[in-house]
Amino acid sequence: LSDAESSQLATDARMRFAMLSSEMALALTSSLLNTAESTGHTGWVIDLETAYAPINPGAVGTATATQKARGYWPTRGPSPYGLWMPALHIRKGLPFSFELGARSIYVSQTETLACQLEVKWTLHEGMPSIYSPDVAIRFAGTRLLGNRDWDLSMFDLDLIVSREFPLGGVIKLTPYGAFKMTWMSSESGVMDFGPTRPAGTANPTSPTEVTKSQTLFPELAYGPHNFQRYLVGLRMTTYLISLGIEGNFFPGQTFGASRDYPRYAVKQAFSAAFRLGLEF
């Protein structure tokens, strides 16, 4: 390959890594499934959740005479069109309307798991007027586990507004809306992009030649890599049982070129989530 072709292939690879990181980060942080009101300082909530986030399987890069443009989802079969993410979510109320939570998220049909820790503070709640909704802010940190060559982490800051409406003294309906800001950081370990020959063959790859084809993807830093999203949901509670459904809209975003990464765009997407829980 010429120097120009090698440079273009490196640029394409970095674009694929940036888009893979962005879509995975958006998927893992797509669900909130939490209203503004707190559980109370003695309350517990245990939820079984599932979320679906669409992804884009299209090819990215410049086709050459020897190589065609490739997708950025590294799968053994066809590229997926969406991710199913079952999760276990536990929350505990604290005094002064604070709440701590932990969520374990499994990415279906993979060997990866994400762990999330959160803290929520309800600024005010329990107002009797329908014109005075509950308002809360939530901070969460999420980290992808199960891949030693990929370091992906996210931080969320959410503003949540909700209002509870009792029905007949048995059922409570709580519609809510939220604005979510997510900051992403992603980088890789050292990866080998060149062909290798196993030791013992007629012409094994020398250590010097191996290191020439090894490199890592530079960090996608928290600062410039952030996303804004909008969520709406509805929670229904009766006795100890609660159900919830939620929709998430990402309007799409284009990230400018930097020293290490080319300009790339992440398409708009709608995701959905559902929960079945116990509140006591």
PDB file of C-alpha atoms in Angstrom:
ATOM      1  CA  LEU A   1       0.000   0.000   0.000  1.00  0.00           C
ATOM      2  CA  SER A   2       1.076   3.560  -0.640  1.00  0.00           C
ATOM      3  CA  ASP A   3       1.524   6.015   2.221  1.00  0.00           C
ATOM      4  CA  ALA A   4      -1.716   7.760   1.210  1.00  0.00           C
ATOM      5  CA  GLU A   5      -3.673   4.493   1.228  1.00  0.00           C
ATOM      6  CA  SER A   6      -2.224   3.492   4.602  1.00  0.00           C
ATOM      7  CA  SER A   7      -3.119   6.880   6.059  1.00  0.00           C
ATOM      8  CA  GLN A   8      -6.685   6.601   4.729  1.00  0.00           C
ATOM      9  CA  LEU A   9      -7.122   3.096   6.157  1.00  0.00           C
ATOM     10  CA  ALA A  10      -5.919   4.334   9.561  1.00  0.00           C
ATOM     11  CA  THR A  11      -8.386   7.226   9.414  1.00  0.00           C
ATOM     12  CA  ASP A  12     -11.227   4.847   8.497  1.00  0.00           C
ATOM     13  CA  ALA A  13     -10.321   2.530  11.386  1.00  0.00           C
ATOM     14  CA  ARG A  14     -10.421   5.413  13.853  1.00  0.00           C
ATOM     15  CA  MET A  15     -13.778   6.532  12.516  1.00  0.00           C
ATOM     16  CA  ARG A  16     -15.171   3.012  13.003  1.00  0.00           C
ATOM     17  CA  PHE A  17     -13.835   2.919  16.564  1.00  0.00           C
ATOM     18  CA  ALA A  18     -15.382   6.323  17.330  1.00  0.00           C
ATOM     19  CA  MET A  19     -18.780   5.296  15.960  1.00  0.00           C
ATOM     20  CA  LEU A  20     -18.710   1.922  17.734  1.00  0.00           C
ATOM     21  CA  SER A  21     -17.862   3.637  21.025  1.00  0.00           C
ATOM     22  CA  SER A  22     -20.557   6.280  20.590  1.00  0.00           C
ATOM     23  CA  GLU A  23     -23.347   3.844  19.755  1.00  0.00           C
ATOM     24  CA  MET A  24     -22.404   1.470  22.573  1.00  0.00           C
ATOM     25  CA  ALA A  25     -22.279   4.362  25.040  1.00  0.00           C
ATOM     26  CA  LEU A  26     -25.682   5.600  23.891  1.00  0.00           C
ATOM     27  CA  ALA A  27     -27.176   2.111  24.184  1.00  0.00           C
ATOM     28  CA  LEU A  28     -25.834   1.361  27.667  1.00  0.00           C
ATOM     29  CA  THR A  29     -27.113   4.678  29.048  1.00  0.00           C
ATOM     30  CA  SER A  30     -30.378   4.769  27.089  1.00  0.00           C
ATOM     31  CA  SER A  31     -32.730   3.839  29.937  1.00  0.00           C
ATOM     32  CA  LEU A  32     -33.572   5.842  33.053  1.00  0.00           C
ATOM     33  CA  LEU A  33     -36.741   4.098  34.292  1.00  0.00           C
ATOM     34  CA  ASN A  34     -36.860   6.359  37.326  1.00  0.00           C
ATOM     35  CA  THR A  35     -39.276   9.086  38.357  1.00  0.00           C
ATOM     36  CA  ALA A  36     -38.352  12.239  40.231  1.00  0.00           C
ATOM     37  CA  GLU A  37     -39.903  11.224  43.553  1.00  0.00           C
ATOM     38  CA  SER A  38     -37.682   9.421  46.024  1.00  0.00           C
ATOM     39  CA  THR A  39     -38.347   6.047  47.613  1.00  0.00           C
ATOM     40  CA  GLY A  40     -38.308   7.545  51.116  1.00  0.00           C
ATOM     41  CA  HIS A  41     -35.414   7.123  53.524  1.00  0.00           C
ATOM     42  CA  THR A  42     -36.434   3.534  54.408  1.00  0.00           C
ATOM     43  CA  GLY A  43     -37.561   2.451  50.944  1.00  0.00           C
ATOM     44  CA  TRP A  44     -36.146  -0.166  48.587  1.00  0.00           C
ATOM     45  CA  VAL A  45     -36.851  -0.759  44.889  1.00  0.00           C
ATOM     46  CA  ILE A  46     -35.774  -3.904  43.012  1.00  0.00           C
ATOM     47  CA  ASP A  47     -36.392  -3.914  39.259  1.00  0.00           C
ATOM     48  CA  LEU A  48     -36.003  -6.354  36.417  1.00  0.00           C
ATOM     49  CA  GLU A  49     -35.535  -4.278  33.285  1.00  0.00           C
ATOM     50  CA  THR A  50     -35.008  -4.669  29.585  1.00  0.00           C
ATOM     51  CA  ALA A  51     -34.042  -2.060  27.027  1.00  0.00           C
ATOM     52  CA  TYR A  52     -33.737  -2.021  23.255  1.00  0.00           C
ATOM     53  CA  ALA A  53     -31.474   0.412  21.390  1.00  0.00           C
ATOM     54  CA  PRO A  54     -31.143   0.477  17.583  1.00  0.00           C
ATOM     55  CA  ILE A  55     -27.712   0.650  15.988  1.00  0.00           C
ATOM     56  CA  ASN A  56     -26.508   1.335  12.458  1.00  0.00           C
ATOM     57  CA  PRO A  57     -24.821  -1.619  10.711  1.00  0.00           C
ATOM     58  CA  GLY A  58     -23.717   0.298   7.627  1.00  0.00           C
ATOM     59  CA  ALA A  59     -20.210   0.202   6.175  1.00  0.00           C
ATOM     60  CA  VAL A  60     -17.813   2.989   7.051  1.00  0.00           C
ATOM     61  CA  GLY A  61     -14.652   4.001   5.245  1.00  0.00           C
ATOM     62  CA  THR A  62     -13.183   4.368   1.798  1.00  0.00           C
ATOM     63  CA  ALA A  63     -13.141   1.347  -0.494  1.00  0.00           C
ATOM     64  CA  THR A  64      -9.826   0.569  -2.205  1.00  0.00           C
ATOM     65  CA  ALA A  65      -8.784  -1.791  -4.960  1.00  0.00           C
ATOM     66  CA  THR A  66      -7.844  -4.428  -2.383  1.00  0.00           C
ATOM     67  CA  GLN A  67     -10.320  -3.775   0.411  1.00  0.00           C
ATOM     68  CA  LYS A  68     -13.955  -2.756   0.667  1.00  0.00           C
ATOM     69  CA  ALA A  69     -15.474  -0.475   3.299  1.00  0.00           C
ATOM     70  CA  ARG A  70     -16.345  -2.377   6.465  1.00  0.00           C
ATOM     71  CA  GLY A  71     -18.896  -2.114   9.247  1.00  0.00           C
ATOM     72  CA  TYR A  72     -17.837  -1.094  12.720  1.00  0.00           C
ATOM     73  CA  TRP A  73     -19.640  -3.766  14.768  1.00  0.00           C
ATOM     74  CA  PRO A  74     -17.141  -6.651  15.221  1.00  0.00           C
ATOM     75  CA  THR A  75     -19.422  -9.688  15.078  1.00  0.00           C
ATOM     76  CA  ARG A  76     -18.933 -13.240  13.849  1.00  0.00           C
ATOM     77  CA  GLY A  77     -22.117 -13.054  11.787  1.00  0.00           C
ATOM     78  CA  PRO A  78     -24.048 -10.216  10.132  1.00  0.00           C
ATOM     79  CA  SER A  79     -23.939  -6.836  11.813  1.00  0.00           C
ATOM     80  CA  PRO A  80     -26.813  -6.383  14.305  1.00  0.00           C
ATOM     81  CA  TYR A  81     -29.541  -3.770  13.916  1.00  0.00           C
ATOM     82  CA  GLY A  82     -30.189  -3.355  17.635  1.00  0.00           C
ATOM     83  CA  LEU A  83     -29.081  -4.344  21.127  1.00  0.00           C
ATOM     84  CA  TRP A  84     -31.226  -6.022  23.787  1.00  0.00           C
ATOM     85  CA  MET A  85     -30.016  -5.214  27.289  1.00  0.00           C
ATOM     86  CA  PRO A  86     -31.646  -6.972  30.264  1.00  0.00           C
ATOM     87  CA  ALA A  87     -30.699  -5.466  33.612  1.00  0.00           C
ATOM     88  CA  LEU A  88     -31.080  -5.794  37.368  1.00  0.00           C
ATOM     89  CA  HIS A  89     -31.604  -2.439  39.095  1.00  0.00           C
ATOM     90  CA  ILE A  90     -31.610  -1.887  42.870  1.00  0.00           C
ATOM     91  CA  ARG A  91     -32.277   1.457  44.577  1.00  0.00           C
ATOM     92  CA  LYS A  92     -32.197   2.433  48.244  1.00  0.00           C
ATOM     93  CA  GLY A  93     -33.676   5.579  49.770  1.00  0.00           C
ATOM     94  CA  LEU A  94     -31.680   7.788  52.143  1.00  0.00           C
ATOM     95  CA  PRO A  95     -32.568  10.743  54.370  1.00  0.00           C
ATOM     96  CA  PHE A  96     -33.059  14.217  52.890  1.00  0.00           C
ATOM     97  CA  SER A  97     -34.588  12.812  49.680  1.00  0.00           C
ATOM     98  CA  PHE A  98     -31.370  11.219  48.456  1.00  0.00           C
ATOM     99  CA  GLU A  99     -31.298   7.837  46.768  1.00  0.00           C
ATOM    100  CA  LEU A 100     -28.494   5.437  45.825  1.00  0.00           C
ATOM    101  CA  GLY A 101     -28.750   2.838  43.086  1.00  0.00           C
ATOM    102  CA  ALA A 102     -26.828   0.159  41.231  1.00  0.00           C
ATOM    103  CA  ARG A 103     -27.613  -1.408  37.864  1.00  0.00           C
ATOM    104  CA  SER A 104     -26.061  -4.435  36.162  1.00  0.00           C
ATOM    105  CA  ILE A 105     -26.617  -4.466  32.381  1.00  0.00           C
ATOM    106  CA  TYR A 106     -25.996  -7.456  30.122  1.00  0.00           C
ATOM    107  CA  VAL A 107     -25.571  -6.915  26.381  1.00  0.00           C
ATOM    108  CA  SER A 108     -27.478  -9.822  24.840  1.00  0.00           C
ATOM    109  CA  GLN A 109     -25.517 -12.343  22.734  1.00  0.00           C
ATOM    110  CA  THR A 110     -22.163 -10.959  23.877  1.00  0.00           C
ATOM    111  CA  GLU A 111     -19.710 -11.562  26.690  1.00  0.00           C
ATOM    112  CA  THR A 112     -19.912  -7.979  27.898  1.00  0.00           C
ATOM    113  CA  LEU A 113     -21.541  -6.532  30.985  1.00  0.00           C
ATOM    114  CA  ALA A 114     -21.895  -2.960  32.177  1.00  0.00           C
ATOM    115  CA  CYS A 115     -22.114  -1.805  35.783  1.00  0.00           C
ATOM    116  CA  GLN A 116     -23.732   1.478  36.753  1.00  0.00           C
ATOM    117  CA  LEU A 117     -23.782   3.394  40.049  1.00  0.00           C
ATOM    118  CA  GLU A 118     -26.133   6.325  40.586  1.00  0.00           C
ATOM    119  CA  VAL A 119     -27.184   8.944  43.092  1.00  0.00           C
ATOM    120  CA  LYS A 120     -30.404  10.950  42.866  1.00  0.00           C
ATOM    121  CA  TRP A 121     -31.569  13.942  44.851  1.00  0.00           C
ATOM    122  CA  THR A 122     -35.192  15.048  44.800  1.00  0.00           C
ATOM    123  CA  LEU A 123     -35.271  18.812  45.194  1.00  0.00           C
ATOM    124  CA  HIS A 124     -38.881  18.815  46.379  1.00  0.00           C
ATOM    125  CA  GLU A 125     -41.724  16.296  46.344  1.00  0.00           C
ATOM    126  CA  GLY A 126     -45.121  15.544  47.794  1.00  0.00           C
ATOM    127  CA  MET A 127     -46.713  18.851  46.801  1.00  0.00           C
ATOM    128  CA  PRO A 128     -50.501  18.446  46.681  1.00  0.00           C
ATOM    129  CA  SER A 129     -51.110  20.636  43.651  1.00  0.00           C
ATOM    130  CA  ILE A 130     -51.030  19.108  40.181  1.00  0.00           C
ATOM    131  CA  TYR A 131     -49.189  22.237  39.113  1.00  0.00           C
ATOM    132  CA  SER A 132     -46.234  21.458  41.418  1.00  0.00           C
ATOM    133  CA  PRO A 133     -44.423  18.414  40.010  1.00  0.00           C
ATOM    134  CA  ASP A 134     -41.574  16.564  41.674  1.00  0.00           C
ATOM    135  CA  VAL A 135     -38.141  17.580  40.407  1.00  0.00           C
ATOM    136  CA  ALA A 136     -34.890  15.643  40.804  1.00  0.00           C
ATOM    137  CA  ILE A 137     -31.336  15.559  39.516  1.00  0.00           C
ATOM    138  CA  ARG A 138     -29.469  12.304  38.981  1.00  0.00           C
ATOM    139  CA  PHE A 139     -25.792  11.538  38.483  1.00  0.00           C
ATOM    140  CA  ALA A 140     -24.630   8.121  37.224  1.00  0.00           C
ATOM    141  CA  GLY A 141     -21.395   6.476  36.171  1.00  0.00           C
ATOM    142  CA  THR A 142     -21.318   3.444  33.849  1.00  0.00           C
ATOM    143  CA  ARG A 143     -18.415   1.213  32.836  1.00  0.00           C
ATOM    144  CA  LEU A 144     -18.233  -1.575  30.266  1.00  0.00           C
ATOM    145  CA  LEU A 145     -16.729  -4.851  31.509  1.00  0.00           C
ATOM    146  CA  GLY A 146     -15.716  -8.074  29.785  1.00  0.00           C
ATOM    147  CA  ASN A 147     -13.336  -6.741  27.125  1.00  0.00           C
ATOM    148  CA  ARG A 148      -9.729  -6.254  28.204  1.00  0.00           C
ATOM    149  CA  ASP A 149      -8.843  -4.364  24.998  1.00  0.00           C
ATOM    150  CA  TRP A 150     -11.605  -1.751  25.275  1.00  0.00           C
ATOM    151  CA  ASP A 151     -11.956   0.845  28.025  1.00  0.00           C
ATOM    152  CA  LEU A 152     -15.395   2.491  27.745  1.00  0.00           C
ATOM    153  CA  SER A 153     -16.984   4.577  30.482  1.00  0.00           C
ATOM    154  CA  MET A 154     -19.803   7.115  30.661  1.00  0.00           C
ATOM    155  CA  PHE A 155     -21.144   9.747  33.072  1.00  0.00           C
ATOM    156  CA  ASP A 156     -24.769  10.921  33.061  1.00  0.00           C
ATOM    157  CA  LEU A 157     -26.403  14.035  34.446  1.00  0.00           C
ATOM    158  CA  ASP A 158     -30.220  13.927  34.319  1.00  0.00           C
ATOM    159  CA  LEU A 159     -32.947  16.428  35.121  1.00  0.00           C
ATOM    160  CA  ILE A 160     -36.204  14.592  35.911  1.00  0.00           C
ATOM    161  CA  VAL A 161     -39.730  15.987  36.297  1.00  0.00           C
ATOM    162  CA  SER A 162     -42.692  13.802  37.298  1.00  0.00           C
ATOM    163  CA  ARG A 163     -46.102  13.932  38.945  1.00  0.00           C
ATOM    164  CA  GLU A 164     -48.035  11.147  40.690  1.00  0.00           C
ATOM    165  CA  PHE A 165     -51.786  10.711  40.085  1.00  0.00           C
ATOM    166  CA  PRO A 166     -53.696   8.292  42.369  1.00  0.00           C
ATOM    167  CA  LEU A 167     -56.561   6.285  40.855  1.00  0.00           C
ATOM    168  CA  GLY A 168     -59.140   4.947  43.296  1.00  0.00           C
ATOM    169  CA  GLY A 169     -56.653   4.664  46.140  1.00  0.00           C
ATOM    170  CA  VAL A 170     -55.164   1.425  44.751  1.00  0.00           C
ATOM    171  CA  ILE A 171     -53.315   2.371  41.565  1.00  0.00           C
ATOM    172  CA  LYS A 172     -50.924   5.259  41.082  1.00  0.00           C
ATOM    173  CA  LEU A 173     -49.847   6.567  37.694  1.00  0.00           C
ATOM    174  CA  THR A 174     -46.698   8.678  37.425  1.00  0.00           C
ATOM    175  CA  PRO A 175     -45.825  10.203  34.046  1.00  0.00           C
ATOM    176  CA  TYR A 176     -42.356  11.704  33.831  1.00  0.00           C
ATOM    177  CA  GLY A 177     -39.957  13.401  31.475  1.00  0.00           C
ATOM    178  CA  ALA A 178     -36.210  13.881  31.603  1.00  0.00           C
ATOM    179  CA  PHE A 179     -33.327  15.601  29.873  1.00  0.00           C
ATOM    180  CA  LYS A 180     -30.119  13.542  29.838  1.00  0.00           C
ATOM    181  CA  MET A 181     -26.532  14.612  29.264  1.00  0.00           C
ATOM    182  CA  THR A 182     -23.967  11.844  28.748  1.00  0.00           C
ATOM    183  CA  TRP A 183     -20.182  12.211  28.603  1.00  0.00           C
ATOM    184  CA  MET A 184     -18.165   9.368  27.081  1.00  0.00           C
ATOM    185  CA  SER A 185     -14.545   8.267  27.318  1.00  0.00           C
ATOM    186  CA  SER A 186     -13.216   5.439  25.157  1.00  0.00           C
ATOM    187  CA  GLU A 187      -9.799   4.037  24.311  1.00  0.00           C
ATOM    188  CA  SER A 188      -8.289   0.687  23.408  1.00  0.00           C
ATOM    189  CA  GLY A 189      -5.353  -1.433  24.440  1.00  0.00           C
ATOM    190  CA  VAL A 190      -2.520  -2.181  22.043  1.00  0.00           C
ATOM    191  CA  MET A 191      -3.891  -3.995  18.985  1.00  0.00           C
ATOM    192  CA  ASP A 192      -2.133  -5.793  16.124  1.00  0.00           C
ATOM    193  CA  PHE A 193      -3.409  -4.806  12.687  1.00  0.00           C
ATOM    194  CA  GLY A 194      -0.893  -6.788  10.645  1.00  0.00           C
ATOM    195  CA  PRO A 195      -0.714 -10.418   9.496  1.00  0.00           C
ATOM    196  CA  THR A 196       1.307 -12.778  11.675  1.00  0.00           C
ATOM    197  CA  ARG A 197       2.827 -16.201  11.164  1.00  0.00           C
ATOM    198  CA  PRO A 198       3.019 -18.647  14.047  1.00  0.00           C
ATOM    199  CA  ALA A 199       6.444 -19.522  15.423  1.00  0.00           C
ATOM    200  CA  GLY A 200       7.930 -22.631  13.869  1.00  0.00           C
ATOM    201  CA  THR A 201       6.876 -21.838  10.304  1.00  0.00           C
ATOM    202  CA  ALA A 202       9.391 -21.249   7.546  1.00  0.00           C
ATOM    203  CA  ASN A 203       9.165 -17.467   7.881  1.00  0.00           C
ATOM    204  CA  PRO A 204       7.804 -16.517  11.313  1.00  0.00           C
ATOM    205  CA  THR A 205       7.065 -12.865  11.963  1.00  0.00           C
ATOM    206  CA  SER A 206       9.952 -11.252  13.811  1.00  0.00           C
ATOM    207  CA  PRO A 207       9.283  -9.199  16.978  1.00  0.00           C
ATOM    208  CA  THR A 208      10.475  -6.101  15.142  1.00  0.00           C
ATOM    209  CA  GLU A 209       7.966  -6.617  12.321  1.00  0.00           C
ATOM    210  CA  VAL A 210       5.164  -7.345  14.789  1.00  0.00           C
ATOM    211  CA  THR A 211       5.633  -4.054  16.626  1.00  0.00           C
ATOM    212  CA  LYS A 212       5.436  -2.154  13.332  1.00  0.00           C
ATOM    213  CA  SER A 213       1.796  -3.210  12.922  1.00  0.00           C
ATOM    214  CA  GLN A 214       0.798  -2.667  16.572  1.00  0.00           C
ATOM    215  CA  THR A 215      -0.920   0.476  17.777  1.00  0.00           C
ATOM    216  CA  LEU A 216      -3.827   1.618  19.926  1.00  0.00           C
ATOM    217  CA  PHE A 217      -6.801   3.858  19.374  1.00  0.00           C
ATOM    218  CA  PRO A 218      -6.276   7.245  21.058  1.00  0.00           C
ATOM    219  CA  GLU A 219      -8.689   8.283  23.776  1.00  0.00           C
ATOM    220  CA  LEU A 220     -12.044   9.780  22.918  1.00  0.00           C
ATOM    221  CA  ALA A 221     -12.073  12.238  25.819  1.00  0.00           C
ATOM    222  CA  TYR A 222     -15.037  13.174  28.020  1.00  0.00           C
ATOM    223  CA  GLY A 223     -15.011  16.865  27.161  1.00  0.00           C
ATOM    224  CA  PRO A 224     -15.921  16.999  23.457  1.00  0.00           C
ATOM    225  CA  HIS A 225     -17.725  13.651  23.347  1.00  0.00           C
ATOM    226  CA  ASN A 226     -21.091  14.278  24.971  1.00  0.00           C
ATOM    227  CA  PHE A 227     -24.673  13.544  23.953  1.00  0.00           C
ATOM    228  CA  GLN A 228     -28.036  15.139  24.718  1.00  0.00           C
ATOM    229  CA  ARG A 229     -31.225  13.080  24.876  1.00  0.00           C
ATOM    230  CA  TYR A 230     -34.898  13.388  25.835  1.00  0.00           C
ATOM    231  CA  LEU A 231     -36.960  10.783  27.678  1.00  0.00           C
ATOM    232  CA  VAL A 232     -40.621  10.281  28.531  1.00  0.00           C
ATOM    233  CA  GLY A 233     -42.072   7.456  30.583  1.00  0.00           C
ATOM    234  CA  LEU A 234     -44.946   6.198  32.673  1.00  0.00           C
ATOM    235  CA  ARG A 235     -44.869   4.238  35.930  1.00  0.00           C
ATOM    236  CA  MET A 236     -47.867   2.363  37.347  1.00  0.00           C
ATOM    237  CA  THR A 237     -47.815   1.204  40.973  1.00  0.00           C
ATOM    238  CA  THR A 238     -50.258  -1.013  42.836  1.00  0.00           C
ATOM    239  CA  TYR A 239     -49.422  -2.305  46.303  1.00  0.00           C
ATOM    240  CA  LEU A 240     -45.793  -3.525  46.051  1.00  0.00           C
ATOM    241  CA  ILE A 241     -45.782  -4.086  42.288  1.00  0.00           C
ATOM    242  CA  SER A 242     -44.706  -1.443  39.803  1.00  0.00           C
ATOM    243  CA  LEU A 243     -44.550  -1.406  36.021  1.00  0.00           C
ATOM    244  CA  GLY A 244     -42.834   1.111  33.825  1.00  0.00           C
ATOM    245  CA  ILE A 245     -42.396   1.915  30.160  1.00  0.00           C
ATOM    246  CA  GLU A 246     -40.127   4.532  28.643  1.00  0.00           C
ATOM    247  CA  GLY A 247     -39.041   6.050  25.355  1.00  0.00           C
ATOM    248  CA  ASN A 248     -35.732   7.783  24.610  1.00  0.00           C
ATOM    249  CA  PHE A 249     -34.985  10.103  21.687  1.00  0.00           C
ATOM    250  CA  PHE A 250     -31.483  10.980  20.512  1.00  0.00           C
ATOM    251  CA  PRO A 251     -31.645  13.688  17.817  1.00  0.00           C
ATOM    252  CA  GLY A 252     -28.338  12.764  16.204  1.00  0.00           C
ATOM    253  CA  GLN A 253     -25.026  14.547  16.472  1.00  0.00           C
ATOM    254  CA  THR A 254     -21.931  15.337  14.430  1.00  0.00           C
ATOM    255  CA  PHE A 255     -18.508  15.502  16.046  1.00  0.00           C
ATOM    256  CA  GLY A 256     -15.837  17.730  14.554  1.00  0.00           C
ATOM    257  CA  ALA A 257     -12.436  16.541  13.445  1.00  0.00           C
ATOM    258  CA  SER A 258      -9.639  16.529  16.013  1.00  0.00           C
ATOM    259  CA  ARG A 259      -5.943  15.750  15.971  1.00  0.00           C
ATOM    260  CA  ASP A 260      -6.618  12.026  16.400  1.00  0.00           C
ATOM    261  CA  TYR A 261     -10.078  11.484  14.892  1.00  0.00           C
ATOM    262  CA  PRO A 262     -11.879  12.525  11.711  1.00  0.00           C
ATOM    263  CA  ARG A 263     -15.247  14.216  11.617  1.00  0.00           C
ATOM    264  CA  TYR A 264     -18.025  11.665  12.153  1.00  0.00           C
ATOM    265  CA  ALA A 265     -21.793  11.655  12.633  1.00  0.00           C
ATOM    266  CA  VAL A 266     -24.003   9.511  14.869  1.00  0.00           C
ATOM    267  CA  LYS A 267     -27.525   9.132  13.501  1.00  0.00           C
ATOM    268  CA  GLN A 268     -30.697   9.929  15.418  1.00  0.00           C
ATOM    269  CA  ALA A 269     -32.302   7.019  17.223  1.00  0.00           C
ATOM    270  CA  PHE A 270     -35.324   6.034  19.296  1.00  0.00           C
ATOM    271  CA  SER A 271     -34.887   3.483  22.069  1.00  0.00           C
ATOM    272  CA  ALA A 272     -37.330   1.919  24.523  1.00  0.00           C
ATOM    273  CA  ALA A 273     -37.225   0.277  27.943  1.00  0.00           C
ATOM    274  CA  PHE A 274     -39.554  -1.618  30.276  1.00  0.00           C
ATOM    275  CA  ARG A 275     -39.407  -2.486  33.972  1.00  0.00           C
ATOM    276  CA  LEU A 276     -41.153  -4.815  36.436  1.00  0.00           C
ATOM    277  CA  GLY A 277     -40.332  -4.090  40.038  1.00  0.00           C
ATOM    278  CA  LEU A 278     -41.018  -4.403  43.730  1.00  0.00           C
ATOM    279  CA  GLU A 279     -41.227  -1.270  45.876  1.00  0.00           C
ATOM    280  CA  PHE A 280     -41.257  -1.598  49.643  1.00  0.00           C
TER     281      PHE A 280
END
